[in-house]
Short mmCIF file of C-alpha atoms and ligand atoms in Angstrom, two decimals:
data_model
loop_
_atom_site.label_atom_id
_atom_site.label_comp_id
_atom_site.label_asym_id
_atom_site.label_seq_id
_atom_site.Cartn_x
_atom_site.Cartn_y
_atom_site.Cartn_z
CA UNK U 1 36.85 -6.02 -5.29
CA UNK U 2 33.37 -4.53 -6.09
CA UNK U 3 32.03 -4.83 -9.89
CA UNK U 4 30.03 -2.62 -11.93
CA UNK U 5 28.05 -3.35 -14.84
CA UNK U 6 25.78 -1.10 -16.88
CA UNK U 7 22.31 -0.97 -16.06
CA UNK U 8 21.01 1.29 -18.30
CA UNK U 9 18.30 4.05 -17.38
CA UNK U 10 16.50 0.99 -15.76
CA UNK U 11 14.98 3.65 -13.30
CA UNK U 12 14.02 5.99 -15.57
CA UNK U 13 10.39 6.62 -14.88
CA UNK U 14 9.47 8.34 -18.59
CA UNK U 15 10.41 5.03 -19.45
CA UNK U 16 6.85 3.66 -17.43
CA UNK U 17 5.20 1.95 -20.53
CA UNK U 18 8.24 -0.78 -20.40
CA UNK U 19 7.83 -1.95 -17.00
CA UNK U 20 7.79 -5.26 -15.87
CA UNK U 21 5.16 -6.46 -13.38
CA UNK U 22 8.49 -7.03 -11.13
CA UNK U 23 8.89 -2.94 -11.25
CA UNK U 24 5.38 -2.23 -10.60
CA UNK U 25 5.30 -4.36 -7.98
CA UNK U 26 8.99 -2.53 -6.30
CA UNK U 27 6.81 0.68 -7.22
CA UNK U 28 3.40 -0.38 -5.55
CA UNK U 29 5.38 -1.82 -2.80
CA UNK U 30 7.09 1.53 -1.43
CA UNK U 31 4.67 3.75 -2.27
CA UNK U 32 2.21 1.92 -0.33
CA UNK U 33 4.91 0.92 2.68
CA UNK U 34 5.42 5.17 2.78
CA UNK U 35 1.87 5.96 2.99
CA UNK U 36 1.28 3.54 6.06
CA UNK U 37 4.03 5.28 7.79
CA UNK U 38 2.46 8.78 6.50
CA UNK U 39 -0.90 7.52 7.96
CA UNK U 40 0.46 6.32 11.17
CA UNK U 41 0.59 10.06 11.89
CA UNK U 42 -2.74 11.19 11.82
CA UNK U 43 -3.35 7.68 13.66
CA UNK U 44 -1.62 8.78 16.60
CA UNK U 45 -2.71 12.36 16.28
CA UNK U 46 -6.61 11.16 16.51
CA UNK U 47 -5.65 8.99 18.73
CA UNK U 48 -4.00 11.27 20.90
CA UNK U 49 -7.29 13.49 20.94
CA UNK U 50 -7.87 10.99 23.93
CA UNK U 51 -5.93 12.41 26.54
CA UNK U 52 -8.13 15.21 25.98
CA UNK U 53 -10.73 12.96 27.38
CA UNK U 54 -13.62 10.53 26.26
CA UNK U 55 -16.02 13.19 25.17
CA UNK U 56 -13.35 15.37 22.54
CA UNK U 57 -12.25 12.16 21.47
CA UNK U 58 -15.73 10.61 20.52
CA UNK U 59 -16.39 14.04 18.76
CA UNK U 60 -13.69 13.83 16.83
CA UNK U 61 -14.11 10.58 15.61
CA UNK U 62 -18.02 11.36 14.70
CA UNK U 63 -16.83 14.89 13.16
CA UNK U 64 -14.43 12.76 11.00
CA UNK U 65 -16.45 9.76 10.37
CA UNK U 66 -19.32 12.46 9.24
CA UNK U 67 -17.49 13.42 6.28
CA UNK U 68 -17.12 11.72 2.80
CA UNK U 69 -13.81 12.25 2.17
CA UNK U 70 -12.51 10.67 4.93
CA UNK U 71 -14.87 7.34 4.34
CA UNK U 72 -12.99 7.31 1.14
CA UNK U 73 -9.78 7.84 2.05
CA UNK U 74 -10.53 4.94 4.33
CA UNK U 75 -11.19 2.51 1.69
CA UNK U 76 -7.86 4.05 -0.03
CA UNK U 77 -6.29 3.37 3.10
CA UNK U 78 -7.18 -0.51 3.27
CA UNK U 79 -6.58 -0.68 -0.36
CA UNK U 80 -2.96 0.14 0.28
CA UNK U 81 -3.05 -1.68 3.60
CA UNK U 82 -4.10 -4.97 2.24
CA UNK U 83 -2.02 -4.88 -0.80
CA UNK U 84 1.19 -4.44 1.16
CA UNK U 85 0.46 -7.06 3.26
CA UNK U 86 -0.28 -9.54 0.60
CA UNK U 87 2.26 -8.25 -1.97
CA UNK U 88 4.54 -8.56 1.54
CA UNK U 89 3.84 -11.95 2.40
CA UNK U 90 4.51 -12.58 -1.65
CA UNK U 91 7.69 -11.07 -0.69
CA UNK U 92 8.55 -12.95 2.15
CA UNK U 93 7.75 -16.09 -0.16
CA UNK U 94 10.26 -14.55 -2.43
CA UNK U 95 13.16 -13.79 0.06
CA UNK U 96 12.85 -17.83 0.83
CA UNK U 97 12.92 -18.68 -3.16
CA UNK U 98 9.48 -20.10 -3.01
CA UNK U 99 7.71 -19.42 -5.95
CA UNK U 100 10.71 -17.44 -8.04
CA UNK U 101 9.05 -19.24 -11.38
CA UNK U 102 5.51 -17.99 -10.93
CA UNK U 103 6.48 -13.93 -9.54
CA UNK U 104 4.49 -12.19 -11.90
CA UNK U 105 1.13 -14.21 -11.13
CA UNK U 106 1.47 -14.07 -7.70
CA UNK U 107 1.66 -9.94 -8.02
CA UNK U 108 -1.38 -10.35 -10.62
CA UNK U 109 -2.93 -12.73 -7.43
CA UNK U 110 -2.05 -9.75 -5.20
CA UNK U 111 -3.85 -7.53 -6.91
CA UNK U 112 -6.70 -8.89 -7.66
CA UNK U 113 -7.37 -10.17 -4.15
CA UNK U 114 -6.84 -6.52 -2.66
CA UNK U 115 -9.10 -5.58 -5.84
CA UNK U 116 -11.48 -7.97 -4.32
CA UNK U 117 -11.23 -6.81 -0.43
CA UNK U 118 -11.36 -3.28 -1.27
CA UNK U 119 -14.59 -3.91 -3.15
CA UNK U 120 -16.32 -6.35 -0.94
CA UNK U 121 -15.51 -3.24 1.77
CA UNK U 122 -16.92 -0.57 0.14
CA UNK U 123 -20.27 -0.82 1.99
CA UNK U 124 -19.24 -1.25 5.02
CA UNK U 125 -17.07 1.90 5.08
CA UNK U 126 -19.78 4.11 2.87
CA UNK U 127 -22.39 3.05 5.48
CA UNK U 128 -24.57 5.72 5.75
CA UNK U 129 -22.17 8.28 4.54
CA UNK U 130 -24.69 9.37 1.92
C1 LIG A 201 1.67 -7.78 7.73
C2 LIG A 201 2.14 -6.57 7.49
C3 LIG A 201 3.36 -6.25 6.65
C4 LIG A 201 4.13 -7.05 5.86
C5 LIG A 201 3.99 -8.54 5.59
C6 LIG A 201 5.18 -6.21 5.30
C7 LIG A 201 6.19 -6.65 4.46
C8 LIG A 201 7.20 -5.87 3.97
C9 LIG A 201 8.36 -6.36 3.27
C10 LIG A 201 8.66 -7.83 2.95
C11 LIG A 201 9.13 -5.28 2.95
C12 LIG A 201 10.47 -5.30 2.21
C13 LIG A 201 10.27 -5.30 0.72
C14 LIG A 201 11.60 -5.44 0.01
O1 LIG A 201 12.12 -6.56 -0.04
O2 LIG A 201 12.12 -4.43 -0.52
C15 LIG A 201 8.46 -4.11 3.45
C16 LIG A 201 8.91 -2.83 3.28
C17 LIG A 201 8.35 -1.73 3.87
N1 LIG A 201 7.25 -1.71 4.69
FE1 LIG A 201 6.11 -3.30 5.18
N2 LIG A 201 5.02 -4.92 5.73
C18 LIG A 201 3.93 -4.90 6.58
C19 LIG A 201 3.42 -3.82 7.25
C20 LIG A 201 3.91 -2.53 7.17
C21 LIG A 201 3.40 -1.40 7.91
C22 LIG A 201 2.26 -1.45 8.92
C23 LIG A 201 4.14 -0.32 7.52
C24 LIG A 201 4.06 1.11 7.96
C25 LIG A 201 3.63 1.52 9.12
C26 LIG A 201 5.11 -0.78 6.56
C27 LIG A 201 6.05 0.03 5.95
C28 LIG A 201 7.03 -0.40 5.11
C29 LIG A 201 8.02 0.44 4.50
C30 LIG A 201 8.15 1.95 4.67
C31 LIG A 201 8.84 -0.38 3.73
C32 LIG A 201 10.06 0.03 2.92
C33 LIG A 201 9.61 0.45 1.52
C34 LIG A 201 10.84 0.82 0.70
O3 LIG A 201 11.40 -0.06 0.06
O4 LIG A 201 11.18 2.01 0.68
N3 LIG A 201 4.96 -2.12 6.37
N4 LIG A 201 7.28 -4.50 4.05
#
């Protein structure tokens, strides 16, 4: 027999200033898990500028790699990389009941340490881009 309980307008999204780092971290964690599918994409759509041969598919990469926007949108990609991996592997942790008393500082943890990777790769991906 299935059961049914009131849940309120738990997913109403005006409601945003009530959150809990729990739904934040749901929130983060598909939104970032949709863009890596959304990116793999235009991966294999630069990628596939190879069977065009070696010579399109180096300029491509320069043309791209010659424009701002798409060093940012680089670091925005590893920013949502690395925080779905972490928050992920937080996840995994989760799934096994490790850690279900300290949840909301392992998100905090999360964050900060993509915070941290995002930052430290900043000049590596702006190289030269100015
Ligand atoms: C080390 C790498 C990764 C880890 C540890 C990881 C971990 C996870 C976990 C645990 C979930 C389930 C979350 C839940 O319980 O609801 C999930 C969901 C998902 N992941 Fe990943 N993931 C990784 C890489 C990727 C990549 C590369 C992609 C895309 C190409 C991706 C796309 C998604 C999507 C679309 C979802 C479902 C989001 C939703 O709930 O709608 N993930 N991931």
């Amino acid at each position: 027999m299935s059961q049914t309980y009131d849940r309120g307008p738990v997913e109403d999204f005006g409601r945003w200033r009530e959150f809990s780092a729990g739904m934040w971290a749901w929130i983060f964690h598909k939104f970032t898990g949709w863009v890596l599918v959304g990116y793999l994409f235009t991966h294999i759509a630069v990628l596939s500028t190879a069977t065009a041969g070696g010579t399109v598919y180096t300029e491509t990469i320069r043309g791209l790699e010659s424009l701002l926007v798409v060093r940012i949108l680089e670091v925005g990609l590893l920013a949502v990389a690395v925080f779905h991996i972490l928050n992920g592997v937080r996840l995994l942790f989760v799934d096994l009941g490790v850690g279900l008393e300290s949840q909301d500082r392992s998100f905090y943890a999360s964050l900060v340490l993509t915070g941290a990777i995002v930052v430290a790769s900043v000049p590596t991906f702006l190289a030269g881009a100015f």
